[in-house]
């Protein structure tokens, strides 16, 4: 079997992502009410160890990979990049070669996407993107799963709005729209547009992906409204940035323009009162806690695909 990586959703492709979503729904239902640490009945990754390396902070990604490996019957080692020799200048490639002799797979959260690419190029085991400055594909799988649960139908054909910064999380949703066939309209201020490469790829796949300035326009009739922090990890907060993004707050007035029963998504952590009001984040349309929980179920499906168990 050729070595697989999950650097972006495109590494898997539409068929595998569809299979991941089905597997995530199935495994979530099969263990409802069980203690969190109990392994799934088939423990498909028994004996496997994943190293999860973090160059940036994390709550959800860290916890969900640890719990995902445990529920699949395997084990996760969580490592802070600063504690490894990586933090003292050992190269990414050397670290990848060495870890490949110890563990069965690696999840990497880092700043430069090029470092993730370099790690994957040198690794002899599957490598997962646990968020880079460019993209966050694991989040996109959990987001699609959450929307399918809430709307009770596949994401294909649904209409999504992104409001705010055209960032890493937005890029993976653009990629998801292209692969899975949902429409995505992004309302972003000038200078905060998503990467043109992601837009071009999604459009080449036939996706209806648009970039507009007006949040009202993006949200009108949408089934899903998503946003994220205005200052991502590694970015510096500036007055100009906050001023540009202030008209892009998701509040009850904006949500009222979406379709009745529209789902609100935020990958978290949120800056309450900034990109989203408390009333929306804690309101009935918000799916953010399901979205966080679904990181575990999504991660399990991604891991199973990587280890050829899907
Ligand atoms: N959504 C997400 O990736 O959260 P963490 O930064 O807490 O992992
Ligand atoms: N865009 C955010 C996502 C955090 C999960 C960041 O990169 O900090």
PDB file of N, CA and C and ligand atoms in Angstrom, residues 54 57-62 109 130-131 136 139 233 267-269 295, ligand 1:
ATOM      1  N   UNK A  54       2.771  19.500  18.827  1.00  0.00           N
ATOM      2  CA  UNK A  54       2.144  20.830  18.832  1.00  0.00           C
ATOM      3  C   UNK A  54       3.182  21.938  18.935  1.00  0.00           C
ATOM      4  N   UNK A  57      -0.630  26.206  20.718  1.00  0.00           N
ATOM      5  CA  UNK A  57      -1.548  25.657  21.729  1.00  0.00           C
ATOM      6  C   UNK A  57      -2.707  24.894  21.088  1.00  0.00           C
ATOM      7  N   UNK A  58      -3.354  24.078  21.893  1.00  0.00           N
ATOM      8  CA  UNK A  58      -4.534  23.353  21.404  1.00  0.00           C
ATOM      9  C   UNK A  58      -5.306  22.762  22.574  1.00  0.00           C
ATOM     10  N   UNK A  59      -6.604  22.856  22.533  1.00  0.00           N
ATOM     11  CA  UNK A  59      -7.467  22.134  23.465  1.00  0.00           C
ATOM     12  C   UNK A  59      -8.158  20.992  22.719  1.00  0.00           C
ATOM     13  N   UNK A  60      -8.979  21.348  21.702  1.00  0.00           N
ATOM     14  CA  UNK A  60      -9.797  20.363  21.000  1.00  0.00           C
ATOM     15  C   UNK A  60      -8.976  19.357  20.194  1.00  0.00           C
ATOM     16  N   UNK A  61      -7.993  19.835  19.467  1.00  0.00           N
ATOM     17  CA  UNK A  61      -7.240  18.926  18.597  1.00  0.00           C
ATOM     18  C   UNK A  61      -6.449  17.944  19.446  1.00  0.00           C
ATOM     19  N   UNK A  62      -5.844  18.455  20.494  1.00  0.00           N
ATOM     20  CA  UNK A  62      -5.070  17.598  21.382  1.00  0.00           C
ATOM     21  C   UNK A  62      -5.957  16.528  22.030  1.00  0.00           C
ATOM     22  N   UNK A 109       0.817  19.951  14.363  1.00  0.00           N
ATOM     23  CA  UNK A 109       0.248  21.320  14.336  1.00  0.00           C
ATOM     24  C   UNK A 109       1.416  22.278  14.333  1.00  0.00           C
ATOM     25  N   UNK A 130      -2.719  18.863  11.699  1.00  0.00           N
ATOM     26  CA  UNK A 130      -3.545  19.236  12.848  1.00  0.00           C
ATOM     27  C   UNK A 130      -3.736  20.734  12.965  1.00  0.00           C
ATOM     28  N   UNK A 131      -3.565  21.442  11.887  1.00  0.00           N
ATOM     29  CA  UNK A 131      -3.685  22.897  11.686  1.00  0.00           C
ATOM     30  C   UNK A 131      -2.316  23.489  11.355  1.00  0.00           C
ATOM     31  N   UNK A 136      -6.839  23.697   7.883  1.00  0.00           N
ATOM     32  CA  UNK A 136      -7.248  22.923   9.061  1.00  0.00           C
ATOM     33  C   UNK A 136      -8.246  21.841   8.594  1.00  0.00           C
ATOM     34  N   UNK A 139     -10.715  19.925  10.992  1.00  0.00           N
ATOM     35  CA  UNK A 139     -11.847  20.736  11.418  1.00  0.00           C
ATOM     36  C   UNK A 139     -12.971  20.679  10.380  1.00  0.00           C
ATOM     37  N   UNK A 233      -3.699  32.134  15.672  1.00  0.00           N
ATOM     38  CA  UNK A 233      -2.439  31.874  16.375  1.00  0.00           C
ATOM     39  C   UNK A 233      -1.270  32.247  15.467  1.00  0.00           C
ATOM     40  N   UNK A 267     -15.199  26.989  15.082  1.00  0.00           N
ATOM     41  CA  UNK A 267     -14.294  25.890  15.454  1.00  0.00           C
ATOM     42  C   UNK A 267     -13.837  25.999  16.904  1.00  0.00           C
ATOM     43  N   UNK A 268     -13.945  27.213  17.475  1.00  0.00           N
ATOM     44  CA  UNK A 268     -13.467  27.523  18.828  1.00  0.00           C
ATOM     45  C   UNK A 268     -11.939  27.379  18.894  1.00  0.00           C
ATOM     46  N   UNK A 269     -11.242  28.123  19.711  1.00  0.00           N
ATOM     47  CA  UNK A 269     -11.764  29.041  20.722  1.00  0.00           C
ATOM     48  C   UNK A 269     -12.333  30.328  20.113  1.00  0.00           C
ATOM     49  N   UNK A 295     -15.056  16.448  16.657  1.00  0.00           N
ATOM     50  CA  UNK A 295     -13.638  16.324  16.304  1.00  0.00           C
ATOM     51  C   UNK A 295     -13.152  14.909  16.622  1.00  0.00           C
TER      52      UNK A 295
HETATM   53  N1  LIG B   1     -10.736  24.024  16.792  1.00  0.00           N
HETATM   54  C1  LIG B   1      -9.491  23.702  17.220  1.00  0.00           C
HETATM   55  O1  LIG B   1      -8.662  23.201  16.454  1.00  0.00           O
HETATM   56  O2  LIG B   1      -9.276  23.962  18.538  1.00  0.00           O
HETATM   57  P1  LIG B   1      -7.886  23.833  19.338  1.00  0.00           P
HETATM   58  O3  LIG B   1      -7.010  24.964  18.880  1.00  0.00           O
HETATM   59  O4  LIG B   1      -8.278  23.947  20.770  1.00  0.00           O
HETATM   60  O5  LIG B   1      -7.263  22.511  19.002  1.00  0.00           O
END
